[in-house]
Amino acid sequence: MKNNDLSLLNLQDLFESNYVIPIYQRDYTWTEKEINQMLDDIFSVMNSNANYYIGTLIVYPRKNGHQVIYETIDGQQRVTTLMILMTYLFKNEKFVEYSKDKSIFWNPSELISHLDFDSRERSTKSLNSLVNGEKGDAVDNITQAYDIIHKFLSKKSEADKQQFINYLMNSVKILRVEVPEDTDLNHYFEIMNSRGEQLEKHEILKSRLLNIIKDDKPAYQLFANIWEACANMERYVQYGFDNTVRQQIFGNDWNRLSAQNFDDLTQCLKEKFENIKDENLNSETNNISLASILENPNIFIQKDEENKNKEKPDRFNPVINFPNFLLIVLRIMTQDSNIRLDDKFLLDKDIFTAHINTSEKTKAFGYLLLKTKFLFDKFVIKREYFENRNQWSLKKLNWYNERSQSYINTVSISDSDENLELNKSLIMIQAMFHVSNPSQTYKNWLLALLNHLNSIDIQSDCQTGQELYQHLEKLAKCFMVYRYLSSTKLEFDEIIAKSEESVDFNTHEIDKSNLNNGTQVENFIFNYLDFILWKDESFYKAILIDNGDDKSIFEKIKNFEFTFRSSVEHYYPQTPFENHDLLDSNILNSFGNLCLISNSLNSRLNNFSPEAKKDHFKASNIAESIKQSIMMSYPKWTSDEINEHGADMVKLITESLLRN
C-alpha cells in the first residue's frame, strides 16, 4: 500500500531500501527486555490470519545521485533490531531451508547490511561483521542483540520457527513515513522529542468504564479517584488521595484497608460527597464522553500537592506497568484464563467490555483495583533508588504524625527484628521470579502472588508475609517441576492452580535431562538454584571450605543480589584458546559446567580458560552467580570437577523440590 509519502511495507520490502542512523540519534540501546518483548508479541499473534503492525518508521530521503538512502528520524531502535533479526535468520541453515523455495527474501549468498551509522564506526563494523558471518571480540549492544535473538529462537520448536519465519516475512508490517525533502531536520527532531504524549490505552479504557456509572455521582468521583491513585505505579496508592480522606480509607497509620467493597468506601467518604457542590458537576461532565474526559480528566480528583511534592515518584521502580497491572486485576476478578496478560490487548472488545458492562461490575472492579494496588505496594518488591543506593526492597508506607511518614520494611521493624530474614527472603524469591522473565507482559508469577493475597485473610503483616513466602516457595517448585524440569510442560494457568493445592512432588516428575542441555537450560533453573544456595548457606560454605577457599568468595556471596542475567556460560569453554584441551560435548553441556551470567560478560570472556575467568572475577566485590562462585572455588576445572559439581547441584535441586 502506498499513498504519497506513506508506505506500508513487509520486511522484504523494507530492506530493499538502505537506511542510515544520523549523528543526532542516540546509540542502539535495546536490551533483552525490549528484544524479547518484540519477539514475544510476534509469536503471540502469528496463529491469527491478521497482519501485525509493528510500528512506524519516520525517515528523510537523502539523495545520492540516483540512489536514495533513508535517514532514520524516529524508529531507529526497531529498525536496527529488525536488521539484526534478518541477519541472524540468514546465517541460520534452517532458515535457508525453510525459505529456499519461497523467494521471500534476498539470496542469502548476496546478503548485505542495509543499515549504516553516520558517526558510529563501531556499530557499522559490528553489524557488517554479523552479516559476513563473523563475530569479533568486541562486545557492544548489537552483538549482544544477536546473541539474545539466538537464545530466544533456539528454544522454539522447529514447527514454531517455520511458522514464525513465514508470518514474519509476510504478515509483519511497518509504516514508513517520509518527511518532505525541504524539512528542517534539526527543527523537526526537536519537535519530535518535545511533543506531547498521546492518549494512552488505559486512559481510553478509563473513560469507557466511567461512562457506565456516569449517573451515580459519588461512584463516578470515587472510581475516577481510585483509577488516578493507582495509575502511577511508582507512587504508593495512599498518596493518590486527598489528605482529608486518606486516614478514612487507610486507617490512622495508612496501613490497612478496612472497607470490604465499593459501597463501604462510598459510606466511608459519605460526608465528603455530601459537601460536593452541584456546580462541580456541570452538564458537560454529567454527559460523559471521551472528549470531556480529555479536556478535564481530573475534574473530581482532589490533589494533595504538599504530599505529592514530598513523595518523589522516581524513588521506586515497579516490576510492572499500569496497563498490564489492570489485566492482572481483571484476571483476579473474573478468574478467566482466556484473558491475555499483554497490554496490547487492553482495548479488545472481548476483554474488559465482555466482563465489566454494568454499574455493579464497574464498582467491583474499582474496589478490587484499589485493594490490589494497596497489596502490591506493600507485598511486592520494587527497585529502590535512594541516597545513592540502588537495590531491591520490600517496604510499606507508615504514618506517624502529620509531619512524619516513612517507608519501613514490610515484615520487619528494624535491622535487629527477628523478621528481617523473612523480609529479605521475600525480596530474594520475588527477584528470582522477576529477573527470570523481566518482560512487562505475561507476569504469571505476579498474577499468582496477587491472586493469593486477594484470596486470604490479611492479618498482621508478619503473618501475611510468612504465608506469602510459603506460597511463593511452593509456586517456584511448581514452576520447576511442571514447566522447566518436565518432559510434558503444563501451561502457567495450570501451574498456578496447582500451587493453590496440596502437592507432593515425586522424583518421576523430574526430567533431569533438561539440566544437561547447554545454552538451552532455562534461566529460571539457574535462578532457582542460586536462591536455594543463598537460603542454605551451610551447603555452599562446606564446599568452599573443602576447596580451600580463603573466604573471599564466601564474602562475595553474602552480598549476592539477583540481576538481569541472561547468558548461559560454559565455564570450561566450548572453543578454548590454544594449549587447552577440547572436552567431550556431553561434559561441556552438562549442568556442572554451566552457570548464568550477564550477556556482556559472557561475550567478553567466552573463550577464556577457567583460570583466566577466575582472575577476572577476583576484582569484583559481588558474586554475579552463586553457582559460578562455587565453580570458581575449585583449584582446577577438569571433567572430574565438572561431574562432581554437577552431581552436587542436581542433588540439591532434587532434594529441595521433594522437601515439604
CSV table of C-alpha atoms in Angstrom, one decimal, residues 255 371 374-376 378-380 394 396 410-411 419 422-423 426 430 449-450 452-472:
chain,number,residue,atom,x,y,z
A,255,ASN,CA,-1.6,0.8,56.7
A,371,LYS,CA,-7.2,-3.3,47.1
A,374,PHE,CA,-2.6,-1.4,48.1
A,375,LEU,CA,-1.4,-5.1,48.5
A,376,PHE,CA,1.0,-4.6,45.6
A,378,LYS,CA,3.1,-3.4,50.5
A,379,PHE,CA,4.0,-7.0,49.5
A,380,VAL,CA,5.6,-6.8,46.0
A,394,LEU,CA,10.1,-4.6,50.2
A,396,LYS,CA,5.3,-0.3,53.3
A,410,THR,CA,7.0,-4.7,55.3
A,411,VAL,CA,7.5,-7.5,57.8
A,419,ASN,CA,11.5,-11.0,60.9
A,422,LEU,CA,11.7,-13.1,56.3
A,423,ASN,CA,11.6,-9.7,54.7
A,426,LEU,CA,10.5,-12.4,50.3
A,430,GLN,CA,10.4,-12.4,44.1
A,449,LEU,CA,1.1,-13.7,44.1
A,450,LEU,CA,-1.6,-11.1,43.9
A,452,HIS,CA,-3.2,-15.4,46.5
A,453,LEU,CA,-3.1,-12.2,48.5
A,454,ASN,CA,-6.6,-11.4,47.5
A,455,SER,CA,-7.8,-14.8,48.5
A,456,ILE,CA,-6.5,-14.9,52.1
A,457,ASP,CA,-7.5,-13.1,55.2
A,458,ILE,CA,-5.0,-10.3,55.7
A,459,GLN,CA,-3.9,-10.3,59.3
A,460,SER,CA,-0.7,-8.9,60.6
A,461,ASP,CA,1.9,-8.0,58.0
A,462,CYS,CA,4.3,-10.6,59.5
A,463,GLN,CA,1.7,-13.4,59.4
A,464,THR,CA,0.7,-12.4,55.9
A,465,GLY,CA,4.4,-12.2,54.8
A,466,GLN,CA,5.1,-15.7,56.2
A,467,GLU,CA,2.1,-17.2,54.4
A,468,LEU,CA,3.0,-15.4,51.2
A,469,TYR,CA,6.6,-16.7,51.4
A,470,GLN,CA,5.4,-20.2,51.8
A,471,HIS,CA,3.1,-19.8,48.8
A,472,LEU,CA,5.9,-18.3,46.6
